XYZ file of C-alpha atoms in Angstrom:
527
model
C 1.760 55.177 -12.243
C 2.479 52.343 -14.989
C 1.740 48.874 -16.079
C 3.667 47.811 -12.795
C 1.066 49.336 -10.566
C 1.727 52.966 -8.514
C 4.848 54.573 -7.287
C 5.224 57.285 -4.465
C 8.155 59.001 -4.353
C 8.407 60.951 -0.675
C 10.759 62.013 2.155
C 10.866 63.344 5.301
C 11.024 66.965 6.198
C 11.915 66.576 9.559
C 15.387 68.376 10.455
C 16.957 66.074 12.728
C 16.568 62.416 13.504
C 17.089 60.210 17.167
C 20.176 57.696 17.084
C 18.596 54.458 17.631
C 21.736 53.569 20.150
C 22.000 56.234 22.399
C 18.791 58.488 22.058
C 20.591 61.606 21.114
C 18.830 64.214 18.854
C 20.997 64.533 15.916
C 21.180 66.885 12.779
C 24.177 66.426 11.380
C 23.420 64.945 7.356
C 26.079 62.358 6.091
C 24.413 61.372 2.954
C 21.233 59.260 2.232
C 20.371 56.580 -0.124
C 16.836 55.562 -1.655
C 14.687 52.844 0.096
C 11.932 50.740 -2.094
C 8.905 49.541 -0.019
C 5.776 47.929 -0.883
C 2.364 48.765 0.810
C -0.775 47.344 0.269
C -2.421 47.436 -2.806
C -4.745 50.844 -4.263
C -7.655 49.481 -6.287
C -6.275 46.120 -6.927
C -2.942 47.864 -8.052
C 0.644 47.458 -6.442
C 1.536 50.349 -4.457
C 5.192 50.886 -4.135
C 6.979 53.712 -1.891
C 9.918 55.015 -2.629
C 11.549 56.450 0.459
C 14.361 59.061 0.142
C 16.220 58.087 3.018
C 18.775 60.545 5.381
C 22.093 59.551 7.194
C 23.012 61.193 10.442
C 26.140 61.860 12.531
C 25.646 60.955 15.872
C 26.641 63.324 17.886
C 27.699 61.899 21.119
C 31.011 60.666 21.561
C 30.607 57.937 23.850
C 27.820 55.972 21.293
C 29.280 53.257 19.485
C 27.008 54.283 16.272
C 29.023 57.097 13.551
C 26.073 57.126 11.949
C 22.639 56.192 11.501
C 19.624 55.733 8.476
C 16.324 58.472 9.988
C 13.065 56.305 10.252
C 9.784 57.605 9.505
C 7.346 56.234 12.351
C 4.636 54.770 10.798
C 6.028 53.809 7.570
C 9.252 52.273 7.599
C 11.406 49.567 10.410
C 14.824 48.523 10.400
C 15.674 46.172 7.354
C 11.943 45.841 6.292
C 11.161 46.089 2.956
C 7.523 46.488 3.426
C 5.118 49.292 5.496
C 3.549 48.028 8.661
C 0.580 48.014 7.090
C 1.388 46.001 4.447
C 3.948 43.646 6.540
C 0.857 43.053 9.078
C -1.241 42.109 5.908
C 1.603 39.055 5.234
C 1.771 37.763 9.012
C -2.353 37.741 9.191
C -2.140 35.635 5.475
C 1.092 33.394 6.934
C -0.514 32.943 9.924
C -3.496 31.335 8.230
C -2.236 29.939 5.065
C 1.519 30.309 5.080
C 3.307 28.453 1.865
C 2.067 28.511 -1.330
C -1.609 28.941 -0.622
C -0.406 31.974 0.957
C 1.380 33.271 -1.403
C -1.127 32.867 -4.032
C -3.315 34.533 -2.051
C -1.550 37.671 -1.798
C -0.727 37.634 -5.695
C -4.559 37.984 -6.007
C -4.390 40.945 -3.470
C -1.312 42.681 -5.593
C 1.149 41.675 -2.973
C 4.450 39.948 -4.863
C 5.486 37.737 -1.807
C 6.928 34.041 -2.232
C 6.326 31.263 -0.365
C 9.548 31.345 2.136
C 9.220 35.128 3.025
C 5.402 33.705 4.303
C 6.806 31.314 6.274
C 10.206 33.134 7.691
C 6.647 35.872 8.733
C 4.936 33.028 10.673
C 8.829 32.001 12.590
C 9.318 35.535 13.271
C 5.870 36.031 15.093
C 5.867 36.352 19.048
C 4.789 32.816 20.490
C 1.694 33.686 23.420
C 2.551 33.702 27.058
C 1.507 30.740 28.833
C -1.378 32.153 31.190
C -2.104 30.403 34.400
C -3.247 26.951 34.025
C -5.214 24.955 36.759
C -6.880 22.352 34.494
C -4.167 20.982 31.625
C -5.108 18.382 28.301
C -2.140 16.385 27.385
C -2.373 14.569 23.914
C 0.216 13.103 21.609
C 0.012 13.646 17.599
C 2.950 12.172 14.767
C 4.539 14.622 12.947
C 5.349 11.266 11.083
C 3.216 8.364 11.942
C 5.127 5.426 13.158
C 8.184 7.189 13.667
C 8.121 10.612 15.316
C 5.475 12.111 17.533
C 4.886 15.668 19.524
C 2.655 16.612 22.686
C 0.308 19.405 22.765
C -0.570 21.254 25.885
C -4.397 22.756 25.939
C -5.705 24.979 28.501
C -8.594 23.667 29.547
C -10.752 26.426 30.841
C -10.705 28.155 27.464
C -10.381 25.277 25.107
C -7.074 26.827 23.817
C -3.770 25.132 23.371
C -0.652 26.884 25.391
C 2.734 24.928 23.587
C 3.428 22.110 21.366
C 6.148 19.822 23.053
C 8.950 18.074 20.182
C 8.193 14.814 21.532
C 5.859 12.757 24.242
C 8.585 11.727 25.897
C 7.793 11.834 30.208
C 10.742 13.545 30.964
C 9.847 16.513 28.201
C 6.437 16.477 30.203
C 7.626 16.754 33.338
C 10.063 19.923 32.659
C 7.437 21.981 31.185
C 5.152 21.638 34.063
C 8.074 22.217 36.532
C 8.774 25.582 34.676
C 4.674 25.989 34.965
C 3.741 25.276 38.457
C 0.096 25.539 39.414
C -1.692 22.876 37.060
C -4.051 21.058 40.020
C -5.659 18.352 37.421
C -4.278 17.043 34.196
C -6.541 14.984 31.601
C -4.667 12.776 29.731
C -5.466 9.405 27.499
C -3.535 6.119 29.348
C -0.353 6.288 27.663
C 1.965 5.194 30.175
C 4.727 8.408 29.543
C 2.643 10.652 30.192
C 1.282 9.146 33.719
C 5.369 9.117 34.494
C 6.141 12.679 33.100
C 2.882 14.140 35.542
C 4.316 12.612 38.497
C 7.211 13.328 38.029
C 6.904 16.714 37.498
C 3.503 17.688 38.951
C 3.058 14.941 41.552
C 0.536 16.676 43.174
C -1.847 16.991 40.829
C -4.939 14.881 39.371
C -4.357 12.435 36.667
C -7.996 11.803 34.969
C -8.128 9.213 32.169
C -10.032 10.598 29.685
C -13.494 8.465 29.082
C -13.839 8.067 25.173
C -10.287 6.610 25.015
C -11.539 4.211 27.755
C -14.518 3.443 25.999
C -12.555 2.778 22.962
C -10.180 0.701 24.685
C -13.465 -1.009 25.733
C -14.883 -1.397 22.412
C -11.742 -2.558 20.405
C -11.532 -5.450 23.507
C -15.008 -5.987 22.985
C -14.714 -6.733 18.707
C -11.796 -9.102 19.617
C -14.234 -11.424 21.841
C -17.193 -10.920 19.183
C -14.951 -12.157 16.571
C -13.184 -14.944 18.538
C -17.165 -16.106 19.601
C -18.389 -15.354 16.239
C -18.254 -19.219 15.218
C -20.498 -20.138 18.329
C -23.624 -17.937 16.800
C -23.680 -20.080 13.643
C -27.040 -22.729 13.723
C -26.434 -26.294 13.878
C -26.721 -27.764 10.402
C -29.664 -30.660 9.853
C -29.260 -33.421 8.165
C -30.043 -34.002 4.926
C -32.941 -36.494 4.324
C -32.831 -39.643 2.211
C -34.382 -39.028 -1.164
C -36.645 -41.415 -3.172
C -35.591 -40.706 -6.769
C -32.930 -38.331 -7.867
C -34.265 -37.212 -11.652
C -31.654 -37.317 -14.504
C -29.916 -34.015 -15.173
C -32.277 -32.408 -18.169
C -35.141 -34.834 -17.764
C -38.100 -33.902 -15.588
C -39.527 -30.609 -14.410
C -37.466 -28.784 -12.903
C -37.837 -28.651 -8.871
C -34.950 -27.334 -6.753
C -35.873 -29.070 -3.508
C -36.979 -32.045 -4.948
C -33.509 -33.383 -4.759
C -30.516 -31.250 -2.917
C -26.932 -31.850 -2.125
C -26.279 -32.060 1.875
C -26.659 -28.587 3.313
C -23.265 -28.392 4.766
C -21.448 -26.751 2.021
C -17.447 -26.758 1.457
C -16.771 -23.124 0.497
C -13.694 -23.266 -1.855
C -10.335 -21.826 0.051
C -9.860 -18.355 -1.182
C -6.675 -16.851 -1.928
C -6.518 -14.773 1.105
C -7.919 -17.139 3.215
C -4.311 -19.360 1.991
C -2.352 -16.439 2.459
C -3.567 -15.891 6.316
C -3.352 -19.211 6.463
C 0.076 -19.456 5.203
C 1.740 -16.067 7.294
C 0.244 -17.546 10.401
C 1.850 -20.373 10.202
C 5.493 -18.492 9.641
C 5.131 -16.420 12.191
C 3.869 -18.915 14.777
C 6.909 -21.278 13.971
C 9.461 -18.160 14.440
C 7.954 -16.925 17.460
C 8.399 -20.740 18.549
C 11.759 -21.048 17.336
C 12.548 -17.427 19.691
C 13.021 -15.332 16.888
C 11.842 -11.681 17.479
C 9.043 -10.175 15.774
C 11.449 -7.184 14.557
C 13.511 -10.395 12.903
C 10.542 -11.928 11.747
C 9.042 -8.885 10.256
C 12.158 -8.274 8.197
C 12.593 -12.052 7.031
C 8.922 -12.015 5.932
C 8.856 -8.558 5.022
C 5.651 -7.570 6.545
C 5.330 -4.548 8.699
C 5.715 -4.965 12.667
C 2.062 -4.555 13.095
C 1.138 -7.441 10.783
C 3.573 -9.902 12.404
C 1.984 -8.322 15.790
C -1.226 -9.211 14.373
C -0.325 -12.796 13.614
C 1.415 -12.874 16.819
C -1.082 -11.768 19.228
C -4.096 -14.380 17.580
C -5.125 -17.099 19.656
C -5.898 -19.175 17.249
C -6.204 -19.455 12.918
C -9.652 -18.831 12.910
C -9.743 -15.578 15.227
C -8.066 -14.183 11.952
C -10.129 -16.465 9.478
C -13.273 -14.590 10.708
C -12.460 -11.583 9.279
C -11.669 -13.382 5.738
C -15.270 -14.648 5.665
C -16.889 -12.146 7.011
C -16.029 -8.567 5.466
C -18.930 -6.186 5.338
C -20.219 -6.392 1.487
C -22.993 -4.124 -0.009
C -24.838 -7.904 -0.296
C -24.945 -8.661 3.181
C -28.326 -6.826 3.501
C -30.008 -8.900 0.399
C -28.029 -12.472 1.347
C -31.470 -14.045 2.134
C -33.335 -13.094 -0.565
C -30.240 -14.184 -2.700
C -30.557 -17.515 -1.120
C -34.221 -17.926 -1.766
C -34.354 -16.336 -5.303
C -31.645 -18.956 -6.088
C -33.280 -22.029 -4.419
C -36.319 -20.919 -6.523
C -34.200 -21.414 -9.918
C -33.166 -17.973 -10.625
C -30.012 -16.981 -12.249
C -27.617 -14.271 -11.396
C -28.693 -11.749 -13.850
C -32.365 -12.472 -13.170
C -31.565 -12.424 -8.864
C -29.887 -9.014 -9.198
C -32.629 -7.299 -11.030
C -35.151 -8.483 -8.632
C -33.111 -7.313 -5.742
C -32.007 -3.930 -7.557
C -35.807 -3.397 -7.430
C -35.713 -3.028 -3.275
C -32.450 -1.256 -3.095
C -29.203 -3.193 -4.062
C -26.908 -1.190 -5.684
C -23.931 -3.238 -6.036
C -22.455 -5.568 -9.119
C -24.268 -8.711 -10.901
C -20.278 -9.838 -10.267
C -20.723 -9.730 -6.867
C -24.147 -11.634 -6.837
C -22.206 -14.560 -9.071
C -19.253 -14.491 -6.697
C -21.543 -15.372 -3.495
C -23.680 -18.269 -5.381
C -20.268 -19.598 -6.974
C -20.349 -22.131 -4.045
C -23.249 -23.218 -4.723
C -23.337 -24.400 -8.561
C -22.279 -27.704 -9.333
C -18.853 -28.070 -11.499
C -19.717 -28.115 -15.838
C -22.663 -26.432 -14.953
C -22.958 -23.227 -17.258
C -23.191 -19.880 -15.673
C -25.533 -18.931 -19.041
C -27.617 -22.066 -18.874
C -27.715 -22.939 -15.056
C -29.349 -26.739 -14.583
C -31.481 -25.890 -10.901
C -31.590 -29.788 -10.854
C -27.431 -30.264 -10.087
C -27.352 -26.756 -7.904
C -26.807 -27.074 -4.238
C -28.967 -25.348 -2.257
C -27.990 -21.981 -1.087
C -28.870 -21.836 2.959
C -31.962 -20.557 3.725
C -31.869 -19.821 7.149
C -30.792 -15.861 7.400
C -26.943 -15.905 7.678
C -25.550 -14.362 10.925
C -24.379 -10.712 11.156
C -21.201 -9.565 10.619
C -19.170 -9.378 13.946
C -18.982 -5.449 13.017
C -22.629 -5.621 13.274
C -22.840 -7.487 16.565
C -20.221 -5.246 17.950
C -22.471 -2.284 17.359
C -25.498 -3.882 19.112
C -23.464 -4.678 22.191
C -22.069 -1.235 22.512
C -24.837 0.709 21.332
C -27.089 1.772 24.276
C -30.256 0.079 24.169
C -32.471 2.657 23.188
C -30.824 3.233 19.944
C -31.620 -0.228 18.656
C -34.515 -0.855 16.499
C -37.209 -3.504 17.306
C -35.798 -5.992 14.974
C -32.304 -5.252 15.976
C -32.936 -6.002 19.802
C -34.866 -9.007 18.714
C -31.905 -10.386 16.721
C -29.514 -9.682 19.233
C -30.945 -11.606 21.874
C -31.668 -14.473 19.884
C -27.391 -14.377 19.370
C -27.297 -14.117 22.720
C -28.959 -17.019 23.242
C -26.807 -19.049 21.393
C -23.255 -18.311 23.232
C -22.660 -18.271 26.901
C -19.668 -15.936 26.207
C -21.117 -12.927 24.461
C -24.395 -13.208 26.850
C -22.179 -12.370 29.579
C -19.873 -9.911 27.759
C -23.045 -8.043 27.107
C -23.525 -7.989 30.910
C -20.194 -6.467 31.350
C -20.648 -3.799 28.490
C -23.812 -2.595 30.032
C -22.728 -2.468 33.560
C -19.553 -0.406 32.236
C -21.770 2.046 30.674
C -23.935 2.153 33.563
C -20.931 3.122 35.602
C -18.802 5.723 32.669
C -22.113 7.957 32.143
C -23.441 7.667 35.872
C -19.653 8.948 37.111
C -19.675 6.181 39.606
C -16.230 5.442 39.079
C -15.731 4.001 42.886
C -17.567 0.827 41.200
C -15.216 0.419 38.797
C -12.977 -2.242 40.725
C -15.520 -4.737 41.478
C -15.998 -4.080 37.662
C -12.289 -5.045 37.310
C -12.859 -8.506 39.539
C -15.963 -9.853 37.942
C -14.100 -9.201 34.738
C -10.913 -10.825 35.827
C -12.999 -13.864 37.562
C -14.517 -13.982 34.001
C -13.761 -16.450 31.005
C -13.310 -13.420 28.835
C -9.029 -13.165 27.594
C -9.676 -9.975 25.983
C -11.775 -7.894 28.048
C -9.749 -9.794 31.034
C -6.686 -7.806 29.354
C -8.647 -4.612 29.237
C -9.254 -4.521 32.888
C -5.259 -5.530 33.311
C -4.984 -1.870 31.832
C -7.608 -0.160 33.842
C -5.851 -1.447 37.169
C -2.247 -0.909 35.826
C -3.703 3.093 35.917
C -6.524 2.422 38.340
C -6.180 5.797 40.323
C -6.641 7.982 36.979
C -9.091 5.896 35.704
C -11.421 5.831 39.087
C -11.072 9.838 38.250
C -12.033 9.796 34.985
C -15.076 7.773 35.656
C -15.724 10.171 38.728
C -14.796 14.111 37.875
C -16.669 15.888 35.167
C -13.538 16.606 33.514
C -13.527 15.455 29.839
C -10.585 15.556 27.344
C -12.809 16.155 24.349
C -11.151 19.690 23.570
C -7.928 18.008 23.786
C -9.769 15.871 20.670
C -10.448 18.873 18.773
C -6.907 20.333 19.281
C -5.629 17.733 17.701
C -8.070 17.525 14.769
C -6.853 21.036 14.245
C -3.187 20.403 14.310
C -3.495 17.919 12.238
C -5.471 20.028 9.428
C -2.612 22.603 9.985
C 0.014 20.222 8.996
C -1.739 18.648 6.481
C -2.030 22.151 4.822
C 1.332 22.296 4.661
C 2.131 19.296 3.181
C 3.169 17.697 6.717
C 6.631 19.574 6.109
C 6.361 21.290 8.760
C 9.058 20.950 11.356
C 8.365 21.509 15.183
C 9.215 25.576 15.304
C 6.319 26.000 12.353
C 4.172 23.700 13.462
C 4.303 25.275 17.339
C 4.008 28.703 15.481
C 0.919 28.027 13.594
C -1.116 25.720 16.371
C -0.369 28.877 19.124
C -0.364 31.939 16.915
C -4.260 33.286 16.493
C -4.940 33.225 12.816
């Protein structure tokens, strides 16, 4: 024993060893050499074992083996340099941590193992068989987003996943379920590989589309219309009335209303209001000039799903919508901004009164909405209420995020004041009154599994002056069969969900280095 930890020095007694070739019993010595191993640690101390080791003659002619090293059952394997013990020790730690983390965790235990040995532990582990499946989860995940993505397999009836495919491509797919026959029903989001791949190589077996990636679909369709409409739930500006006598600026009492600009106020053009502005118009003119948006993309240098973006908008103010209206921690206290403002207030003096009910964002931002408002030369110190425009003191309209989330939410999760509002928007666009009837009816059918309903769904939708939820139900009848399952077996892809979570945190903990053997090891090997 020293500073290094403890050192056993032993070998075996036994007189004769077994050639590992042929089997024969042999006791013929030709030398020996000493073996260093490394078992787990004794009271938080390294334990090494140092293994006087025995060569034998074989002793049957025929046995391609002259000679052979003895091995101790129980404490030492061909080529390892650790006890079983100790080398079942690394593969649990691999298994869970691999890497670095690993390998910091066993310097804490007393075992000296770096992070490659950790990982070559993990590689060498025996993948699971693939047990009988009847019910299979299908799922794609990026090993790199945007450029490279895997499939992973789960096994439905136990919530565990069975293999992690290199890529989702539908003829990968469709050899791994020829080489697994039996699978009778296969949930699966509505990625249009995978519906090929099944087909193709399980063709008779049930394609169900899971619901929440329906409902998704649903929802993201259902945000586009909200924000294309979200100019028809605005209220029709009056008129501003004739005044008798406009005071001089400083003279007189001050009185707000006593003599306002028109309500209609010209909100300066922000910068990124020019710049949508601005790429809309470029990538409009290319598209019309038949360039591709790869070509445009690289000309402009935007990524392909900005110039998809730009490309796929109806119109500039489907994109301008989302300029003016990004969810701010003011939106709550706009009103009261508006009113405190209108009354003569300040900036400073408007954000401590609404710090007082809960604001808990930046005087800055409170100057930044009433910047509209002042009148140029007026000082921001020394505000003059009489050359203000008036703020707008009818409540401003929600956020399409907002709106969104009362249409999809089901009704009984609304508060009072939230169904109120959202009928009165209701009643103010034709459009979003009957995209509301659609939403509801959809639910109605998803969580009542009354998926034969769904294609008169489909035809009121198509009949319907709705372009985005009219491409949504182009989708659901492009996969109608799996999607009339989906809305009609029990079957739910929500472990497939959770698989993927997993993998994901897997990867991550390594760094997302991890190459397809590693990754496949760690997913399927029990930690």
């Amino acid at each position: 024993m020293d500073d290094d930890g403890v050192e056993l020095v032993v070998r075996s007694i036994a007189p004769s060893a077994r050639c590992p070739w042929c089997g024969s019993v042999s006791s013929r010595t030709h030398g020996g050499y000493r073996r260093m191993l490394t078992d787990t640690p004794l009271a938080g101390q390294r334990v090494r074992i140092a293994v006087a080791v025995r060569r034998f003659r074989c002793v049957e002619a025929s046995c391609s083996a002259v000679a052979f090293a003895e091995q101790i059952p129980g404490l030492t394997s061909p080529f390892a340099r650790y006890t079983p013990v100790a080398g079942g020790l690394l593969a649990a730690v691999a298994v869970a941590l691999a890497g670095r983390a690993g390998a910091r965790l066993c310097a804490k235990l007393g075992l000296a193992v770096g992070p490659d040995t950790l990982i070559r532990r993990v590689r060498a582990q025996p993948i699971p068989e693939v047990p009988e499946i009847t019910v299979l989860g299908v799922d794609d995940f990026a090993f790199r987003k945007g450029q490279r993505y895997g499939t992973i397999l789960i096994n439905m009836a136990d919530h565990r996943p069975v293999d992690v495919l290199a890529d989702r491509e539908a003829d990968t797919l469709a050899t791994w379920l020829r080489e697994h026959p039996g699978v009778e029903v296969v949930c699966r989001d509505r990625a249009g590989a995978y519906a090929n791949g099944i087909a193709d190589g399980a063709p008779d077996a049930i394609q169900v589309a899971d619901r929440f990636h329906l409902w998704k679909n649903l929802c993201e369709a259902a945000g586009k219309t909200v924000t294309a409409h979200h100019g028809c739930l605005r209220p029709p500006v009056a008129a501003p009335e004739a005044q008798a006598g406009e005071p001089e600026p400083g003279v007189g009492t001050v009185a707000p209303a006593a003599a306002p600009e028109p309500a209609a106020v010209i909100v300066p053009e922000r910068r990124l209001v020019t710049r949508t502005r601005e790429r809309f118009e470029a990538v409009q003119s290319r598209l019309a000039a038949g360039m591709s948006r790869s070509a445009i993309g690289r000309e402009l240098n935007l990524d392909i799903q900005t110039v998809r973006r730009f490309a796929n908008a109806t119109s500039l103010e489907e994109l301008l919508v989302n300029c003016h209206n990004r969810t701010t921690t003011l939106d709550d206290y706009v009103q009261q901004v508006n009113e405190l403002f209108n009354a003569g207030l300040d900036g400073a003096q408007i954000t401590m009164r609404i710090r007082e009910v809960g604001y808990t964002g930046s005087e800055q931002s409170v100057r930044r909405h009433l910047r509209p408002y002042r009148v140029p030369g007026t000082s921001r110190s020394h505000p003059d209420p009489v050359r203000r425009k008036p703020a707008p003191s009818a409540p401003p309209v929600p956020k399409p995020r907002k709106i969104s989330r009362w249409l999809l939410s089901r009704p009984d999760h609304l508060t009072k004041d939230d169904t109120t509002e959202l009928t009165d928007l209701l009643t103010r666009c034709e459009h979003l009154q009957r995209l509301h009837e659609h939403v509801r009816r959809f639910a109605t059918i998803m969580t009542g599994l009354r998926g034969n309903e769904i294609l008169d769904w489909i035809q009121l939708v198509e009949a319907d002056d709705l372009p985005h939820l009219t491409s949504f139900a182009a989708g659901l009848r492009r996969d109608l069969d799996a999607v009339i399952n989906g809305l009609s077996l029990p079957y739910s892809s929500g472990a497939v969900e959770g698989a993927v979570n997993r993998l994901k945190t897997l990867k991550r903990g390594m760094f997302g280095r991890a190459n397809h053997d590693l990754l496949r090891a760690k997913v399927l090997i029990p930690a």
